[in-house]
PDB file of C-alpha atoms and ligand atoms in Angstrom:
ATOM      1  CA  MET A   1     -20.724  11.841   6.403  1.00 51.00           C
ATOM      2  CA  GLU A   2     -17.782  14.598   4.688  1.00 55.00           C
ATOM      3  CA  GLN A   3     -18.318  15.395   1.273  1.00 58.00           C
ATOM      4  CA  LEU A   4     -15.419  14.594  -0.815  1.00 79.00           C
ATOM      5  CA  ARG A   5     -13.434  17.089  -3.155  1.00 94.00           C
ATOM      6  CA  TYR A   6     -14.171  15.000  -6.556  1.00 98.00           C
ATOM      7  CA  ARG A   7     -10.478  13.876  -7.745  1.00 98.00           C
ATOM      8  CA  GLY A   8     -10.412  11.489 -11.365  1.00 98.00           C
ATOM      9  CA  ARG A   9      -7.390  10.466 -13.221  1.00 98.00           C
ATOM     10  CA  PHE A  10      -6.747   9.139 -15.974  1.00 98.00           C
ATOM     11  CA  ALA A  11      -4.196   6.468 -15.700  1.00 98.00           C
ATOM     12  CA  PRO A  12      -2.838   5.103 -18.719  1.00 97.00           C
ATOM     13  CA  SER A  13      -0.333   1.541 -18.996  1.00 97.00           C
ATOM     14  CA  PRO A  14       2.734   3.262 -21.484  1.00 97.00           C
ATOM     15  CA  THR A  15       2.613   0.072 -24.151  1.00 94.00           C
ATOM     16  CA  GLY A  16       2.358   2.304 -26.436  1.00 94.00           C
ATOM     17  CA  PRO A  17       0.821   5.584 -28.453  1.00 95.00           C
ATOM     18  CA  LEU A  18      -2.672   6.267 -27.668  1.00 96.00           C
ATOM     19  CA  HIS A  19      -5.329   5.377 -29.762  1.00 94.00           C
ATOM     20  CA  PHE A  20      -8.435   6.653 -30.195  1.00 94.00           C
ATOM     21  CA  GLY A  21     -10.055   4.096 -27.843  1.00 93.00           C
ATOM     22  CA  SER A  22      -7.320   5.748 -25.624  1.00 95.00           C
ATOM     23  CA  LEU A  23      -8.373   9.716 -26.474  1.00 97.00           C
ATOM     24  CA  VAL A  24     -12.278   8.305 -25.306  1.00 96.00           C
ATOM     25  CA  THR A  25     -11.275   6.997 -22.071  1.00 97.00           C
ATOM     26  CA  ALA A  26      -9.178   9.886 -21.583  1.00 98.00           C
ATOM     27  CA  LEU A  27     -12.030  12.382 -22.853  1.00 98.00           C
ATOM     28  CA  ALA A  28     -14.806  10.939 -20.582  1.00 98.00           C
ATOM     29  CA  SER A  29     -12.550  11.528 -16.885  1.00 98.00           C
ATOM     30  CA  TRP A  30     -11.781  14.387 -17.778  1.00 98.00           C
ATOM     31  CA  LEU A  31     -15.424  15.819 -18.667  1.00 98.00           C
ATOM     32  CA  GLU A  32     -16.760  14.123 -15.324  1.00 98.00           C
ATOM     33  CA  ALA A  33     -14.031  15.937 -13.356  1.00 98.00           C
ATOM     34  CA  ARG A  34     -14.812  19.071 -15.838  1.00 98.00           C
ATOM     35  CA  THR A  35     -18.354  19.235 -14.981  1.00 98.00           C
ATOM     36  CA  ALA A  36     -18.455  18.118 -10.722  1.00 98.00           C
ATOM     37  CA  GLY A  37     -15.629  20.839 -10.621  1.00 97.00           C
ATOM     38  CA  GLY A  38     -12.754  18.699  -9.569  1.00 98.00           C
ATOM     39  CA  ASP A  39      -9.271  17.582  -9.853  1.00 98.00           C
ATOM     40  CA  TRP A  40      -8.493  15.794 -13.603  1.00 98.00           C
ATOM     41  CA  LEU A  41      -5.112  14.059 -12.865  1.00 98.00           C
ATOM     42  CA  VAL A  42      -2.669  11.888 -14.782  1.00 98.00           C
ATOM     43  CA  ARG A  43      -0.932   8.760 -14.013  1.00 98.00           C
ATOM     44  CA  ILE A  44       1.477   7.021 -15.923  1.00 98.00           C
ATOM     45  CA  GLU A  45       1.169   2.970 -15.342  1.00 98.00           C
ATOM     46  CA  ASP A  46       4.894   2.148 -16.180  1.00 98.00           C
ATOM     47  CA  LEU A  47       5.279  -0.933 -14.208  1.00 98.00           C
ATOM     48  CA  ASP A  48       6.859  -3.606 -16.665  1.00 96.00           C
ATOM     49  CA  PRO A  49       9.566  -2.069 -18.359  1.00 94.00           C
ATOM     50  CA  LEU A  50       9.628  -5.125 -20.663  1.00 94.00           C
ATOM     51  CA  ARG A  51       5.937  -4.343 -22.432  1.00 93.00           C
ATOM     52  CA  GLU A  52       6.727  -0.468 -22.188  1.00 95.00           C
ATOM     53  CA  PRO A  53       8.251   1.159 -25.757  1.00 95.00           C
ATOM     54  CA  PRO A  54      11.198   4.141 -23.435  1.00 94.00           C
ATOM     55  CA  GLU A  55       9.422   6.825 -25.987  1.00 96.00           C
ATOM     56  CA  ALA A  56       5.252   5.544 -24.876  1.00 97.00           C
ATOM     57  CA  THR A  57       5.368   7.679 -22.445  1.00 98.00           C
ATOM     58  CA  GLY A  58       6.364  10.813 -24.139  1.00 98.00           C
ATOM     59  CA  GLN A  59       4.446  10.148 -26.809  1.00 97.00           C
ATOM     60  CA  ILE A  60       1.216   9.764 -24.923  1.00 98.00           C
ATOM     61  CA  LEU A  61       1.886  13.411 -22.395  1.00 98.00           C
ATOM     62  CA  HIS A  62       2.215  15.231 -25.868  1.00 98.00           C
ATOM     63  CA  SER A  63      -0.845  13.560 -27.408  1.00 98.00           C
ATOM     64  CA  LEU A  64      -3.041  14.909 -24.387  1.00 98.00           C
ATOM     65  CA  ASP A  65      -1.408  18.216 -24.835  1.00 98.00           C
ATOM     66  CA  CYS A  66      -2.109  18.179 -27.979  1.00 98.00           C
ATOM     67  CA  HIS A  67      -6.128  17.692 -27.360  1.00 98.00           C
ATOM     68  CA  GLY A  68      -6.145  19.944 -24.718  1.00 98.00           C
ATOM     69  CA  LEU A  69      -6.326  17.391 -21.303  1.00 98.00           C
ATOM     70  CA  PHE A  70      -4.051  19.672 -18.987  1.00 98.00           C
ATOM     71  CA  PRO A  71      -3.952  17.265 -15.802  1.00 98.00           C
ATOM     72  CA  ASP A  72      -3.797  20.322 -12.854  1.00 98.00           C
ATOM     73  CA  GLU A  73      -0.980  18.775 -10.729  1.00 98.00           C
ATOM     74  CA  PRO A  74       2.156  16.670 -11.936  1.00 98.00           C
ATOM     75  CA  VAL A  75       2.127  13.816 -13.722  1.00 98.00           C
ATOM     76  CA  ARG A  76       2.411  10.777 -11.158  1.00 98.00           C
ATOM     77  CA  PHE A  77       5.189   7.630 -12.511  1.00 98.00           C
ATOM     78  CA  GLN A  78       4.083   4.240 -10.885  1.00 98.00           C
ATOM     79  CA  SER A  79       7.835   3.770 -11.808  1.00 98.00           C
ATOM     80  CA  ARG A  80       8.859   6.222  -9.113  1.00 98.00           C
ATOM     81  CA  ARG A  81       6.439   4.404  -6.253  1.00 98.00           C
ATOM     82  CA  HIS A  82       8.125   1.266  -5.486  1.00 98.00           C
ATOM     83  CA  ASP A  83       8.408   2.570  -2.105  1.00 98.00           C
ATOM     84  CA  ALA A  84       5.134   3.142  -1.536  1.00 98.00           C
ATOM     85  CA  TYR A  85       4.001  -0.315  -3.064  1.00 98.00           C
ATOM     86  CA  GLN A  86       7.012  -2.198  -0.529  1.00 98.00           C
ATOM     87  CA  ALA A  87       5.141  -0.670   2.204  1.00 98.00           C
ATOM     88  CA  ALA A  88       1.251  -1.627   1.530  1.00 98.00           C
ATOM     89  CA  ILE A  89       3.087  -5.324   0.781  1.00 98.00           C
ATOM     90  CA  GLY A  90       4.474  -5.469   3.786  1.00 98.00           C
ATOM     91  CA  GLN A  91       1.346  -4.745   5.739  1.00 98.00           C
ATOM     92  CA  LEU A  92      -0.604  -6.846   3.953  1.00 98.00           C
ATOM     93  CA  LEU A  93       2.064  -9.607   4.330  1.00 97.00           C
ATOM     94  CA  ALA A  94       1.760  -8.998   8.280  1.00 96.00           C
ATOM     95  CA  ARG A  95      -1.611  -8.978   8.227  1.00 95.00           C
ATOM     96  CA  ARG A  96      -1.739 -11.890   6.554  1.00 95.00           C
ATOM     97  CA  GLN A  97      -3.886 -10.799   3.546  1.00 97.00           C
ATOM     98  CA  ALA A  98      -1.384 -11.962   1.196  1.00 98.00           C
ATOM     99  CA  TYR A  99       1.295 -14.355   1.029  1.00 97.00           C
ATOM    100  CA  ARG A 100       4.257 -15.714  -0.526  1.00 96.00           C
ATOM    101  CA  CYS A 101       3.261 -18.281  -3.176  1.00 96.00           C
ATOM    102  CA  ARG A 102       5.714 -19.826  -5.875  1.00 94.00           C
ATOM    103  CA  CYS A 103       3.382 -21.871  -7.228  1.00 92.00           C
ATOM    104  CA  SER A 104       3.133 -21.783 -11.179  1.00 89.00           C
ATOM    105  CA  ARG A 105       0.148 -21.130 -13.229  1.00 89.00           C
ATOM    106  CA  LYS A 106       0.167 -24.809 -14.563  1.00 92.00           C
ATOM    107  CA  LEU A 107       0.671 -26.174 -11.005  1.00 91.00           C
ATOM    108  CA  LEU A 108      -2.474 -24.497 -10.140  1.00 91.00           C
ATOM    109  CA  GLN A 109      -3.870 -25.194 -12.889  1.00 92.00           C
ATOM    110  CA  LYS A 110      -3.095 -29.067 -12.200  1.00 92.00           C
ATOM    111  CA  HIS A 111      -4.669 -28.736  -8.739  1.00 92.00           C
ATOM    112  CA  GLY A 112      -7.754 -27.073  -9.738  1.00 90.00           C
ATOM    113  CA  GLY A 113      -6.836 -22.968  -8.248  1.00 90.00           C
ATOM    114  CA  TYR A 114      -5.689 -24.114  -5.500  1.00 91.00           C
ATOM    115  CA  HIS A 115      -2.186 -23.688  -4.312  1.00 90.00           C
ATOM    116  CA  PRO A 116      -1.232 -27.580  -3.021  1.00 89.00           C
ATOM    117  CA  ASP A 117       2.467 -26.492  -1.239  1.00 86.00           C
ATOM    118  CA  HIS A 118      -0.616 -24.643   1.304  1.00 90.00           C
ATOM    119  CA  CYS A 119       1.381 -21.364   0.735  1.00 92.00           C
ATOM    120  CA  ARG A 120      -2.116 -19.705   1.446  1.00 92.00           C
ATOM    121  CA  ASP A 121      -2.378 -21.451   5.261  1.00 89.00           C
ATOM    122  CA  GLY A 122       0.131 -20.556   6.856  1.00 84.00           C
ATOM    123  CA  HIS A 123       3.482 -22.486   4.987  1.00 87.00           C
ATOM    124  CA  PRO A 124       4.098 -19.725   2.670  1.00 88.00           C
ATOM    125  CA  ALA A 125       6.939 -20.652  -0.102  1.00 89.00           C
ATOM    126  CA  PRO A 126      10.925 -19.821   1.139  1.00 87.00           C
ATOM    127  CA  GLU A 127      12.165 -16.323   0.979  1.00 88.00           C
ATOM    128  CA  ASP A 128      15.159 -17.736  -0.826  1.00 87.00           C
ATOM    129  CA  THR A 129      13.799 -19.428  -3.522  1.00 89.00           C
ATOM    130  CA  PRO A 130      11.860 -16.809  -6.827  1.00 92.00           C
ATOM    131  CA  TYR A 131       8.144 -15.817  -5.179  1.00 94.00           C
ATOM    132  CA  ALA A 132       5.293 -14.077  -5.661  1.00 96.00           C
ATOM    133  CA  ILE A 133       3.329 -12.399  -3.491  1.00 98.00           C
ATOM    134  CA  ARG A 134      -0.268 -12.774  -3.550  1.00 97.00           C
ATOM    135  CA  PHE A 135      -3.363 -10.914  -1.833  1.00 98.00           C
ATOM    136  CA  ALA A 136      -5.666 -13.665   0.108  1.00 97.00           C
ATOM    137  CA  LEU A 137      -8.983 -12.458  -1.155  1.00 98.00           C
ATOM    138  CA  THR A 138     -12.037 -13.735   1.116  1.00 97.00           C
ATOM    139  CA  ASP A 139     -15.123 -15.044  -0.243  1.00 97.00           C
ATOM    140  CA  GLU A 140     -17.716 -12.584  -1.329  1.00 97.00           C
ATOM    141  CA  LEU A 141     -20.582 -11.419  -3.498  1.00 97.00           C
ATOM    142  CA  SER A 142     -19.771  -8.134  -4.194  1.00 95.00           C
ATOM    143  CA  HIS A 143     -21.590  -5.010  -4.753  1.00 94.00           C
ATOM    144  CA  TRP A 144     -21.161  -2.095  -5.523  1.00 95.00           C
ATOM    145  CA  GLN A 145     -23.049   0.939  -7.981  1.00 97.00           C
ATOM    146  CA  ASP A 146     -21.166   1.611 -11.256  1.00 97.00           C
ATOM    147  CA  LEU A 147     -22.413   5.218 -12.274  1.00 97.00           C
ATOM    148  CA  LEU A 148     -23.088   4.852 -15.711  1.00 97.00           C
ATOM    149  CA  LEU A 149     -23.984   0.979 -15.221  1.00 96.00           C
ATOM    150  CA  GLY A 150     -25.798   0.994 -12.529  1.00 96.00           C
ATOM    151  CA  ASP A 151     -26.325  -2.320  -9.811  1.00 97.00           C
ATOM    152  CA  GLN A 152     -23.263  -4.543 -10.472  1.00 97.00           C
ATOM    153  CA  GLN A 153     -22.345  -7.718  -8.622  1.00 97.00           C
ATOM    154  CA  GLN A 154     -19.404  -9.747  -8.930  1.00 96.00           C
ATOM    155  CA  LYS A 155     -18.365 -13.034  -7.299  1.00 96.00           C
ATOM    156  CA  VAL A 156     -15.309 -13.324  -5.624  1.00 96.00           C
ATOM    157  CA  ALA A 157     -13.750 -17.130  -4.629  1.00 96.00           C
ATOM    158  CA  ALA A 158     -10.894 -17.017  -1.786  1.00 95.00           C
ATOM    159  CA  GLU A 159      -7.882 -18.863  -3.242  1.00 94.00           C
ATOM    160  CA  LEU A 160      -9.111 -19.361  -7.024  1.00 94.00           C
ATOM    161  CA  ASP A 161      -8.581 -15.826  -7.712  1.00 94.00           C
ATOM    162  CA  ASP A 162      -6.153 -14.164  -5.643  1.00 96.00           C
ATOM    163  CA  PRO A 163      -4.412 -11.661  -7.844  1.00 97.00           C
ATOM    164  CA  VAL A 164      -0.543 -11.518  -7.877  1.00 97.00           C
ATOM    165  CA  LEU A 165       1.129  -8.048  -5.886  1.00 98.00           C
ATOM    166  CA  LEU A 166       4.233  -8.658  -6.521  1.00 98.00           C
ATOM    167  CA  ARG A 167       4.951 -11.162  -9.717  1.00 96.00           C
ATOM    168  CA  LYS A 168       8.336 -13.571  -9.449  1.00 95.00           C
ATOM    169  CA  GLU A 169      10.415 -11.324 -11.495  1.00 94.00           C
ATOM    170  CA  GLY A 170       9.915  -8.564  -9.357  1.00 94.00           C
ATOM    171  CA  PHE A 171       7.658  -6.167 -10.968  1.00 97.00           C
ATOM    172  CA  TYR A 172       4.677  -4.696  -8.898  1.00 98.00           C
ATOM    173  CA  ALA A 173       1.492  -5.379 -10.563  1.00 98.00           C
ATOM    174  CA  TYR A 174      -1.124  -3.455 -11.594  1.00 97.00           C
ATOM    175  CA  GLN A 175      -4.049  -4.865  -9.059  1.00 98.00           C
ATOM    176  CA  LEU A 176      -1.630  -3.260  -6.557  1.00 98.00           C
ATOM    177  CA  ALA A 177      -0.546  -0.529  -7.715  1.00 98.00           C
ATOM    178  CA  VAL A 178      -3.946   0.857  -9.165  1.00 98.00           C
ATOM    179  CA  VAL A 179      -5.313   0.777  -5.503  1.00 98.00           C
ATOM    180  CA  VAL A 180      -2.387   1.970  -3.781  1.00 98.00           C
ATOM    181  CA  ASP A 181      -1.938   5.508  -5.906  1.00 98.00           C
ATOM    182  CA  ASP A 182      -5.427   5.369  -6.134  1.00 98.00           C
ATOM    183  CA  ILE A 183      -5.653   5.580  -2.490  1.00 98.00           C
ATOM    184  CA  ASP A 184      -2.241   8.164  -1.662  1.00 98.00           C
ATOM    185  CA  GLN A 185      -3.736  10.269  -4.745  1.00 98.00           C
ATOM    186  CA  ASN A 186      -7.414  11.075  -3.082  1.00 98.00           C
ATOM    187  CA  ILE A 187      -8.916   9.493  -5.954  1.00 98.00           C
ATOM    188  CA  SER A 188     -12.523  10.401  -5.274  1.00 98.00           C
ATOM    189  CA  HIS A 189     -13.967   8.773  -8.736  1.00 98.00           C
ATOM    190  CA  VAL A 190     -12.017   6.302 -11.356  1.00 98.00           C
ATOM    191  CA  VAL A 191     -13.494   7.108 -14.968  1.00 98.00           C
ATOM    192  CA  ARG A 192     -12.171   4.036 -17.462  1.00 97.00           C
ATOM    193  CA  GLY A 193     -12.647   1.115 -19.913  1.00 95.00           C
ATOM    194  CA  SER A 194     -14.996  -1.464 -18.940  1.00 94.00           C
ATOM    195  CA  ASP A 195     -12.410  -3.984 -19.877  1.00 92.00           C
ATOM    196  CA  LEU A 196     -11.308  -3.533 -16.431  1.00 95.00           C
ATOM    197  CA  LEU A 197     -14.539  -4.190 -14.821  1.00 95.00           C
ATOM    198  CA  ASP A 198     -14.219  -7.413 -13.698  1.00 95.00           C
ATOM    199  CA  MET A 199     -11.044  -5.934 -11.861  1.00 96.00           C
ATOM    200  CA  THR A 200     -13.412  -4.391  -9.618  1.00 97.00           C
ATOM    201  CA  ALA A 201     -14.972  -6.582  -6.677  1.00 97.00           C
ATOM    202  CA  GLN A 202     -10.893  -7.272  -6.577  1.00 98.00           C
ATOM    203  CA  GLN A 203      -9.635  -3.953  -6.172  1.00 98.00           C
ATOM    204  CA  GLN A 204     -12.247  -3.391  -3.459  1.00 98.00           C
ATOM    205  CA  GLN A 205     -11.119  -5.877  -1.075  1.00 98.00           C
ATOM    206  CA  ILE A 206      -7.488  -4.633  -1.538  1.00 98.00           C
ATOM    207  CA  PHE A 207      -8.937  -0.804  -0.488  1.00 98.00           C
ATOM    208  CA  ARG A 208     -10.693  -2.743   1.995  1.00 98.00           C
ATOM    209  CA  ALA A 209      -7.106  -4.497   3.420  1.00 98.00           C
ATOM    210  CA  LEU A 210      -5.344  -1.154   3.274  1.00 98.00           C
ATOM    211  CA  GLY A 211      -8.196   0.449   5.090  1.00 98.00           C
ATOM    212  CA  ALA A 212      -9.780   2.647   2.608  1.00 98.00           C
ATOM    213  CA  GLN A 213     -12.780   3.851   1.243  1.00 96.00           C
ATOM    214  CA  SER A 214     -13.168   2.663  -2.886  1.00 97.00           C
ATOM    215  CA  PRO A 215     -13.649   5.509  -4.873  1.00 98.00           C
ATOM    216  CA  GLN A 216     -17.007   5.616  -7.155  1.00 98.00           C
ATOM    217  CA  TRP A 217     -15.854   3.725 -10.808  1.00 98.00           C
ATOM    218  CA  LEU A 218     -18.025   4.754 -13.924  1.00 98.00           C
ATOM    219  CA  HIS A 219     -16.401   2.505 -16.646  1.00 97.00           C
ATOM    220  CA  ILE A 220     -17.283   3.084 -20.351  1.00 96.00           C
ATOM    221  CA  PRO A 221     -17.584   0.716 -23.526  1.00 92.00           C
ATOM    222  CA  VAL A 222     -13.971  -0.359 -24.448  1.00 89.00           C
ATOM    223  CA  ILE A 223     -13.727   0.780 -28.663  1.00 86.00           C
ATOM    224  CA  VAL A 224     -13.729  -2.123 -30.821  1.00 82.00           C
ATOM    225  CA  ASN A 225     -12.559  -1.925 -34.263  1.00 81.00           C
ATOM    226  CA  ASP A 226     -14.655  -3.399 -37.183  1.00 79.00           C
ATOM    227  CA  GLN A 227     -13.802  -6.820 -36.318  1.00 80.00           C
ATOM    228  CA  GLY A 228     -14.916  -6.207 -32.134  1.00 81.00           C
ATOM    229  CA  GLN A 229     -11.619  -6.036 -30.794  1.00 82.00           C
ATOM    230  CA  LYS A 230     -11.135  -4.092 -28.729  1.00 82.00           C
ATOM    231  CA  LEU A 231      -8.297  -1.384 -30.340  1.00 80.00           C
ATOM    232  CA  SER A 232      -5.034  -2.012 -28.573  1.00 79.00           C
ATOM    233  CA  LYS A 233      -1.736  -2.094 -29.812  1.00 74.00           C
ATOM    234  CA  GLN A 234      -2.690  -5.786 -29.848  1.00 78.00           C
ATOM    235  CA  THR A 235      -5.356  -5.430 -32.666  1.00 79.00           C
ATOM    236  CA  HIS A 236      -2.676  -2.698 -34.253  1.00 78.00           C
ATOM    237  CA  ALA A 237      -5.036   0.086 -33.387  1.00 82.00           C
ATOM    238  CA  PRO A 238      -3.131   3.499 -35.089  1.00 87.00           C
ATOM    239  CA  ALA A 239      -1.951   6.357 -32.879  1.00 92.00           C
ATOM    240  CA  LEU A 240      -3.659   8.842 -32.624  1.00 95.00           C
ATOM    241  CA  ASP A 241      -2.888  12.024 -35.466  1.00 96.00           C
ATOM    242  CA  ASP A 242      -1.231  14.612 -32.972  1.00 97.00           C
ATOM    243  CA  GLN A 243      -1.960  16.689 -36.101  1.00 97.00           C
ATOM    244  CA  GLN A 244      -5.941  16.742 -36.094  1.00 97.00           C
ATOM    245  CA  PRO A 245      -6.709  16.765 -32.502  1.00 98.00           C
ATOM    246  CA  THR A 246     -10.429  19.071 -33.274  1.00 97.00           C
ATOM    247  CA  ALA A 247     -11.363  15.991 -35.291  1.00 97.00           C
ATOM    248  CA  ASN A 248     -10.179  13.645 -32.978  1.00 97.00           C
ATOM    249  CA  LEU A 249     -12.023  15.082 -30.414  1.00 97.00           C
ATOM    250  CA  VAL A 250     -15.541  15.167 -31.989  1.00 97.00           C
ATOM    251  CA  ASN A 251     -15.333  11.693 -33.185  1.00 95.00           C
ATOM    252  CA  ALA A 252     -14.206  10.751 -29.459  1.00 96.00           C
ATOM    253  CA  LEU A 253     -17.472  12.694 -27.842  1.00 97.00           C
ATOM    254  CA  ALA A 254     -19.647  11.069 -30.730  1.00 96.00           C
ATOM    255  CA  ALA A 255     -18.373   7.834 -29.530  1.00 95.00           C
ATOM    256  CA  LEU A 256     -19.560   8.601 -25.892  1.00 96.00           C
ATOM    257  CA  GLY A 257     -23.095   9.360 -27.242  1.00 96.00           C
ATOM    258  CA  GLN A 258     -22.652  12.714 -27.421  1.00 97.00           C
ATOM    259  CA  GLN A 259     -23.863  15.085 -29.851  1.00 95.00           C
ATOM    260  CA  PRO A 260     -21.538  17.029 -30.715  1.00 96.00           C
ATOM    261  CA  PRO A 261     -22.448  19.998 -34.226  1.00 95.00           C
ATOM    262  CA  SER A 262     -20.453  19.065 -37.391  1.00 92.00           C
ATOM    263  CA  ALA A 263     -19.416  22.755 -37.300  1.00 95.00           C
ATOM    264  CA  LEU A 264     -17.345  21.852 -34.621  1.00 96.00           C
ATOM    265  CA  LEU A 265     -14.965  20.323 -36.864  1.00 96.00           C
ATOM    266  CA  ASN A 266     -13.713  23.847 -37.552  1.00 95.00           C
ATOM    267  CA  ALA A 267     -13.322  24.352 -34.357  1.00 97.00           C
ATOM    268  CA  THR A 268     -10.057  24.888 -31.542  1.00 97.00           C
ATOM    269  CA  VAL A 269      -9.329  22.039 -29.289  1.00 98.00           C
ATOM    270  CA  ASP A 270     -10.446  24.726 -26.597  1.00 98.00           C
ATOM    271  CA  ASN A 271     -14.171  25.260 -28.132  1.00 98.00           C
ATOM    272  CA  VAL A 272     -14.343  21.483 -28.829  1.00 98.00           C
ATOM    273  CA  LEU A 273     -13.248  20.997 -25.157  1.00 98.00           C
ATOM    274  CA  ALA A 274     -16.286  23.819 -23.276  1.00 98.00           C
ATOM    275  CA  TRP A 275     -18.988  22.406 -25.665  1.00 98.00           C
ATOM    276  CA  GLY A 276     -18.246  19.190 -24.448  1.00 98.00           C
ATOM    277  CA  ARG A 277     -18.127  20.476 -21.100  1.00 98.00           C
ATOM    278  CA  GLU A 278     -21.465  22.134 -21.736  1.00 98.00           C
ATOM    279  CA  ASN A 279     -23.428  19.517 -23.126  1.00 98.00           C
ATOM    280  CA  TRP A 280     -22.249  17.091 -20.989  1.00 98.00           C
ATOM    281  CA  ARG A 281     -24.411  14.321 -20.681  1.00 97.00           C
ATOM    282  CA  ARG A 282     -22.943  11.160 -18.811  1.00 96.00           C
ATOM    283  CA  HIS A 283     -26.734   9.868 -19.483  1.00 94.00           C
ATOM    284  CA  ALA A 284     -26.049   9.406 -23.151  1.00 96.00           C
ATOM    285  CA  ILE A 285     -22.978   7.182 -22.853  1.00 95.00           C
ATOM    286  CA  PRO A 286     -23.738   4.590 -24.569  1.00 93.00           C
ATOM    287  CA  LEU A 287     -24.082   1.107 -22.804  1.00 88.00           C
ATOM    288  CA  THR A 288     -21.921  -1.552 -25.011  1.00 79.00           C
ATOM    289  CA  SER A 289     -19.408  -1.177 -27.210  1.00 76.00           C
ATOM    290  CA  ARG A 290     -21.751  -2.441 -30.308  1.00 67.00           C
ATOM    291  CA  GLN A 291     -23.588   0.573 -29.031  1.00 63.00           C
ATOM    292  CA  ALA A 292     -20.929   2.946 -29.213  1.00 65.00           C
ATOM    293  CA  ARG A 293     -19.621   1.762 -32.882  1.00 58.00           C
ATOM    294  CA  GLY A 294     -23.183   1.958 -33.398  1.00 44.00           C
ATOM    295  CA  ILE A 295     -23.538   5.499 -33.370  1.00 44.00           C
ATOM    296  CA  ASN A 296     -21.143   6.719 -35.809  1.00 45.00           C
ATOM    297  CA  PRO A 297     -18.843   4.371 -36.742  1.00 39.00           C
ATOM    298  CA  ASP A 298     -18.117   6.776 -40.356  1.00 44.00           C
ATOM    299  CA  THR A 299     -15.774   8.702 -38.105  1.00 47.00           C
ATOM    300  CA  HIS A 300     -14.893   6.387 -34.876  1.00 44.00           C
ATOM    301  CA  LEU A 301     -11.717   4.828 -36.976  1.00 39.00           C
ATOM    302  CA  ARG A 302      -9.582   6.602 -38.998  1.00 36.00           C
ATOM    303  CA  PRO A 303      -8.303   3.891 -41.894  1.00 33.00           C
ATOM    304  CA  ASP A 304      -4.565   2.667 -40.995  1.00 32.00           C
ATOM    305  CA  HIS A 305      -2.388   4.508 -44.401  1.00 28.00           C
TER     306      HIS A 305
HETATM  307  N1  LIG B 401      -3.687   1.189 -15.975  1.00 56.78           N
HETATM  308  C1  LIG B 401      -4.434   0.463 -17.098  1.00 56.78           C
HETATM  309  C2  LIG B 401      -4.974   0.175 -18.448  1.00 56.78           C
HETATM  310  O1  LIG B 401      -4.544   1.241 -19.430  1.00 56.78           O
HETATM  311  C3  LIG B 401      -5.653   1.365 -16.230  1.00 56.78           C
HETATM  312  C4  LIG B 401      -6.050   1.574 -15.140  1.00 56.78           C
HETATM  313  C5  LIG B 401      -7.408   2.016 -14.072  1.00 56.78           C
HETATM  314  O2  LIG B 401      -8.314   3.281 -14.969  1.00 56.78           O
HETATM  315  O3  LIG B 401      -7.708   1.911 -13.879  1.00 56.78           O
HETATM  316  O4  LIG B 401      -5.051  -0.258 -18.645  1.00 56.78           O
END
């Protein structure tokens, strides 16, 4: 089989500035790409303007620069890719792998997850009312090898789990856009937080439906706060302090189970990254969030001041 060039990416949704958890993901994907001698890309997944403060994208890109994480190609913005998503939807609709649906969540709940109007089987929602487009999943027990977590199995239930590809409000959904762009950018390896693990089996079916091979996945534990919640805008994770990139990177390496010497705290950003590359051990990455915190809890979270 043809050996694919390693191409990885960091693909944040710009719902706020980078926080420590997103730096850990960015750094892990950068280290994996660099140690494989591959390319590392940045893609801004700006699909939902209602959840994205306009300044967030600039803040994220600035933070990545401050931390020495420079992509090998111009940054891609999903907000400029609507034609590609529309084309993919057209392809899936034509092959009956997607369907127009106007069922509300409430209606679906009432019918145990089944579509009462049979929009899925031959009676799509009329075009003159607001509708969503859903992907028609196939029943499957999906298997894959996660590069960190090993053997994975996930059950996919046709109809009950059918994900939205285009929302009624007219926004393209993450499940579609992530696959279309991973295909278009020839992404061979995806490193991301394990909060997205559950999305993977569905994404595999969308890759297949679009005639592409799935990338390899590596899910790293999400970084949690003292209450065990994932760091995010919702849990009020503090923005990264771009004034102390060295300390942030050293802490991120520690959260990834690497053992950076404390002398690195006085090093330059480039030196910390060089140390990370030379000493990167994928199998030292903790498997769970609890372990990720346990390695060096004091340095993981700076107090929110
Ligand atoms: N945009 C997604 C997020 O910020 C990540 C997409 C991915 O890595 O697959 O959660």
